[in-house]
Amino acid sequence: GLTPAWQSTRPSLNENLKEGMKGSSSAGARGRMRGALVIGEVALSLVLLTGAGLMVRSFAAMLRDDFGFKPENVLSFQLMYGGDRSNVRSFYHSLIERLETLPGVTAVGASDALPMGGNQNTVIKVAGRTPSEKNEKLVDFRVVTPGYFNAIGMALKRGRDFTAWDHEHSPKVVIINEALARQFFPNQEVIGQRLGLGEQVIVGIVGDARDDNLDKASGPGIYAPFAQEPYDFMGVVLRSTVEPEALTSAVRNIVAQLYPAQPILGFKTMEQRIYERTAPKRIMTVVMGVFAGIALLLAGTGLYAVMAYAVSQRTREIGIRVALGAEPQRVLRMVLGRGLGLVGVGAAIGFVGSLATTRVMRSVLVGIEPTDPLT
């Protein structure tokens, strides 16, 4: 918009006379400038449309992907136990027992880090391996209660779940995910292997879960029983056959009975947590889509304006052609050919620009390649 305005403040009478004699605005510098602007608009709109298309396809693929857990019909909340530290085990044990008796509740569990709520890491070592072997790794670490995997909907692939017998006086046990098993124990029997100094025995393997960020593959993870690694701050999940929100009042009553001064944090369904976690990517997708739509509208408007102006400047020429016997279809092809030529050049430039731009987007795409053919 600024270029033609600036150009109009510097009129060239000589050029105008030449264009007037030729009867065609496309022959002059202004015609070339208008054509260049349309080409640029088409190219930029194609780049934005391609980027927006990739974001939409990526977001849809992310939501279709297997999370590794089942968020449907799950209510979650968090507690920071404020009582005597020595009673933290009995408090959460009593809480889970009472929550399991609620009508419609099929499973209850707790973890120090709920899905979509961040996690902590720890360094593990495989007992009995030399320093030269694959022996040390920074992995996700979570503390969970018996029944947590069932409540959150994670599949136990092999071995056993934690039980009430995995308490502070029993041998230390852990459960690992499939990603850790693949990295540390390829083609080996995993159940019974020991970690650390040999004090932690692997008793089970669960499936990989994207429980920190949906657009990242699951990393190696380890789970320890709550009774052996008690935490004050825990997140509780309830799987039910009724609407999860209908349980909030009953949950508050049970917590108040156990510890009246205990605050409850973040009552949310697991689907709400996923919705909030994906908000930045969803907003980015919508914004890119809106910008791409505006760019397409501007490109279409610009193309129409250039073509309409070109036709108005060639009215006399077109009249002479028709008077000399030119068929309407031929005149139409002549006019449309100009527009299609501009679009073709703009699309070619935009295609090359899209290939370059989409490679930069690789890190934010999930489930599709930057050169996705459908997009």
mmCIF file of N, CA and C in Angstrom, residues 105-156:
data_model
loop_
_atom_site.group_PDB
_atom_site.id
_atom_site.type_symbol
_atom_site.label_atom_id
_atom_site.label_comp_id
_atom_site.label_asym_id
_atom_site.label_seq_id
_atom_site.Cartn_x
_atom_site.Cartn_y
_atom_site.Cartn_z
ATOM 1 N N VAL A 105 -16.884 -44.485 41.890
ATOM 2 C CA VAL A 105 -15.421 -44.474 41.802
ATOM 3 C C VAL A 105 -14.916 -45.900 41.597
ATOM 4 N N THR A 106 -14.117 -46.100 40.563
ATOM 5 C CA THR A 106 -13.598 -47.436 40.251
ATOM 6 C C THR A 106 -12.126 -47.615 40.605
ATOM 7 N N ALA A 107 -11.380 -46.519 40.721
ATOM 8 C CA ALA A 107 -9.955 -46.627 41.068
ATOM 9 C C ALA A 107 -9.474 -45.283 41.595
ATOM 10 N N VAL A 108 -8.548 -45.325 42.546
ATOM 11 C CA VAL A 108 -7.973 -44.120 43.141
ATOM 12 C C VAL A 108 -6.475 -44.334 43.294
ATOM 13 N N GLY A 109 -5.709 -43.303 43.028
ATOM 14 C CA GLY A 109 -4.258 -43.370 43.211
ATOM 15 C C GLY A 109 -3.699 -41.977 43.388
ATOM 16 N N ALA A 110 -2.432 -41.905 43.746
ATOM 17 C CA ALA A 110 -1.788 -40.611 43.965
ATOM 18 C C ALA A 110 -0.363 -40.654 43.443
ATOM 19 N N SER A 111 0.115 -39.476 43.017
ATOM 20 C CA SER A 111 1.476 -39.330 42.515
ATOM 21 C C SER A 111 1.987 -37.954 42.906
ATOM 22 N N ASP A 112 3.310 -37.861 43.108
ATOM 23 C CA ASP A 112 3.863 -36.551 43.451
ATOM 24 C C ASP A 112 3.824 -35.595 42.264
ATOM 25 N N ALA A 113 3.656 -36.114 41.048
ATOM 26 C CA ALA A 113 3.577 -35.269 39.846
ATOM 27 C C ALA A 113 2.517 -35.845 38.918
ATOM 28 N N LEU A 114 1.405 -35.133 38.792
ATOM 29 C CA LEU A 114 0.333 -35.588 37.913
ATOM 30 C C LEU A 114 0.693 -35.330 36.455
ATOM 31 N N PRO A 115 0.103 -36.075 35.533
ATOM 32 C CA PRO A 115 0.311 -35.790 34.116
ATOM 33 C C PRO A 115 -0.035 -34.346 33.781
ATOM 34 N N MET A 116 0.735 -33.743 32.888
ATOM 35 C CA MET A 116 0.576 -32.359 32.461
ATOM 36 C C MET A 116 0.911 -31.364 33.568
ATOM 37 N N GLY A 117 1.608 -31.835 34.611
ATOM 38 C CA GLY A 117 1.938 -30.937 35.713
ATOM 39 C C GLY A 117 3.414 -30.852 36.017
ATOM 40 N N GLY A 118 4.273 -31.276 35.078
ATOM 41 C CA GLY A 118 5.708 -31.235 35.336
ATOM 42 C C GLY A 118 6.179 -32.487 36.044
ATOM 43 N N ASN A 119 7.468 -32.615 36.165
ATOM 44 C CA ASN A 119 8.043 -33.791 36.803
ATOM 45 C C ASN A 119 9.417 -33.446 37.364
ATOM 46 N N GLN A 120 10.002 -34.410 38.051
ATOM 47 C CA GLN A 120 11.355 -34.246 38.546
ATOM 48 C C GLN A 120 12.231 -35.352 37.967
ATOM 49 N N ASN A 121 13.531 -35.132 38.011
ATOM 50 C CA ASN A 121 14.474 -36.087 37.428
ATOM 51 C C ASN A 121 15.397 -36.659 38.501
ATOM 52 N N THR A 122 15.955 -37.791 38.193
ATOM 53 C CA THR A 122 16.952 -38.393 39.058
ATOM 54 C C THR A 122 17.947 -39.159 38.195
ATOM 55 N N VAL A 123 19.129 -39.383 38.716
ATOM 56 C CA VAL A 123 20.152 -40.153 38.010
ATOM 57 C C VAL A 123 20.107 -41.576 38.537
ATOM 58 N N ILE A 124 20.009 -42.531 37.625
ATOM 59 C CA ILE A 124 20.007 -43.929 38.035
ATOM 60 C C ILE A 124 21.225 -44.638 37.467
ATOM 61 N N LYS A 125 21.598 -45.690 38.136
ATOM 62 C CA LYS A 125 22.681 -46.554 37.684
ATOM 63 C C LYS A 125 22.214 -47.998 37.746
ATOM 64 N N VAL A 126 22.714 -48.797 36.831
ATOM 65 C CA VAL A 126 22.401 -50.225 36.834
ATOM 66 C C VAL A 126 23.437 -50.935 37.671
ATOM 67 N N ALA A 127 22.973 -51.647 38.666
ATOM 68 C CA ALA A 127 23.896 -52.332 39.570
ATOM 69 C C ALA A 127 24.677 -53.408 38.828
ATOM 70 N N GLY A 128 25.969 -53.510 39.144
ATOM 71 C CA GLY A 128 26.806 -54.569 38.603
ATOM 72 C C GLY A 128 27.470 -54.256 37.290
ATOM 73 N N ARG A 129 27.229 -53.087 36.712
ATOM 74 C CA ARG A 129 27.856 -52.739 35.444
ATOM 75 C C ARG A 129 29.093 -51.889 35.683
ATOM 76 N N THR A 130 30.051 -52.051 34.798
ATOM 77 C CA THR A 130 31.284 -51.271 34.894
ATOM 78 C C THR A 130 31.050 -49.876 34.361
ATOM 79 N N PRO A 131 31.900 -48.895 34.732
ATOM 80 C CA PRO A 131 31.727 -47.526 34.237
ATOM 81 C C PRO A 131 31.758 -47.421 32.719
ATOM 82 N N SER A 132 32.425 -48.370 32.032
ATOM 83 C CA SER A 132 32.514 -48.301 30.578
ATOM 84 C C SER A 132 31.211 -48.715 29.902
ATOM 85 N N GLU A 133 30.351 -49.426 30.634
ATOM 86 C CA GLU A 133 29.085 -49.853 30.064
ATOM 87 C C GLU A 133 28.041 -48.748 30.183
ATOM 88 N N LYS A 134 26.901 -48.951 29.473
ATOM 89 C CA LYS A 134 25.799 -48.001 29.588
ATOM 90 C C LYS A 134 25.242 -48.123 31.004
ATOM 91 N N ASN A 135 25.648 -47.207 31.863
ATOM 92 C CA ASN A 135 25.455 -47.434 33.282
ATOM 93 C C ASN A 135 24.750 -46.291 34.001
ATOM 94 N N GLU A 136 24.620 -45.118 33.383
ATOM 95 C CA GLU A 136 24.084 -43.970 34.104
ATOM 96 C C GLU A 136 23.187 -43.152 33.181
ATOM 97 N N LYS A 137 22.070 -42.663 33.748
ATOM 98 C CA LYS A 137 21.117 -41.946 32.915
ATOM 99 C C LYS A 137 20.271 -41.028 33.779
ATOM 100 N N LEU A 138 19.981 -39.827 33.255
ATOM 101 C CA LEU A 138 19.052 -38.915 33.893
ATOM 102 C C LEU A 138 17.649 -39.257 33.402
ATOM 103 N N VAL A 139 16.764 -39.621 34.320
ATOM 104 C CA VAL A 139 15.437 -40.105 33.938
ATOM 105 C C VAL A 139 14.363 -39.374 34.741
ATOM 106 N N ASP A 140 13.131 -39.455 34.227
ATOM 107 C CA ASP A 140 11.987 -38.939 34.978
ATOM 108 C C ASP A 140 11.773 -39.793 36.221
ATOM 109 N N PHE A 141 11.388 -39.141 37.308
ATOM 110 C CA PHE A 141 11.185 -39.866 38.565
ATOM 111 C C PHE A 141 9.859 -39.452 39.174
ATOM 112 N N ARG A 142 9.059 -40.437 39.537
ATOM 113 C CA ARG A 142 7.780 -40.175 40.183
ATOM 114 C C ARG A 142 7.559 -41.153 41.324
ATOM 115 N N VAL A 143 6.860 -40.673 42.344
ATOM 116 C CA VAL A 143 6.451 -41.504 43.472
ATOM 117 C C VAL A 143 4.948 -41.721 43.354
ATOM 118 N N VAL A 144 4.505 -42.963 43.399
ATOM 119 C CA VAL A 144 3.082 -43.270 43.217
ATOM 120 C C VAL A 144 2.611 -44.254 44.273
ATOM 121 N N THR A 145 1.311 -44.257 44.484
ATOM 122 C CA THR A 145 0.705 -45.204 45.415
ATOM 123 C C THR A 145 0.221 -46.437 44.661
ATOM 124 N N PRO A 146 -0.016 -47.548 45.366
ATOM 125 C CA PRO A 146 -0.638 -48.704 44.703
ATOM 126 C C PRO A 146 -1.982 -48.305 44.094
ATOM 127 N N GLY A 147 -2.236 -48.749 42.879
ATOM 128 C CA GLY A 147 -3.488 -48.422 42.201
ATOM 129 C C GLY A 147 -3.434 -47.177 41.340
ATOM 130 N N TYR A 148 -2.308 -46.440 41.391
ATOM 131 C CA TYR A 148 -2.226 -45.213 40.589
ATOM 132 C C TYR A 148 -2.301 -45.517 39.096
ATOM 133 N N PHE A 149 -1.584 -46.536 38.639
ATOM 134 C CA PHE A 149 -1.559 -46.844 37.206
ATOM 135 C C PHE A 149 -2.954 -47.198 36.697
ATOM 136 N N ASN A 150 -3.718 -47.906 37.512
ATOM 137 C CA ASN A 150 -5.078 -48.261 37.121
ATOM 138 C C ASN A 150 -5.969 -47.019 37.087
ATOM 139 N N ALA A 151 -5.766 -46.115 38.054
ATOM 140 C CA ALA A 151 -6.599 -44.915 38.126
ATOM 141 C C ALA A 151 -6.325 -43.962 36.974
ATOM 142 N N ILE A 152 -5.076 -43.814 36.584
ATOM 143 C CA ILE A 152 -4.737 -42.883 35.506
ATOM 144 C C ILE A 152 -4.874 -43.537 34.136
ATOM 145 N N GLY A 153 -4.984 -44.862 34.109
ATOM 146 C CA GLY A 153 -5.182 -45.566 32.839
ATOM 147 C C GLY A 153 -3.897 -45.924 32.125
ATOM 148 N N MET A 154 -2.828 -46.192 32.868
ATOM 149 C CA MET A 154 -1.567 -46.643 32.269
ATOM 150 C C MET A 154 -1.516 -48.162 32.290
ATOM 151 N N ALA A 155 -1.037 -48.729 31.200
ATOM 152 C CA ALA A 155 -1.030 -50.185 31.061
ATOM 153 C C ALA A 155 0.202 -50.789 31.716
ATOM 154 N N LEU A 156 -0.016 -51.800 32.537
ATOM 155 C CA LEU A 156 1.080 -52.577 33.109
ATOM 156 C C LEU A 156 1.453 -53.658 32.109
#
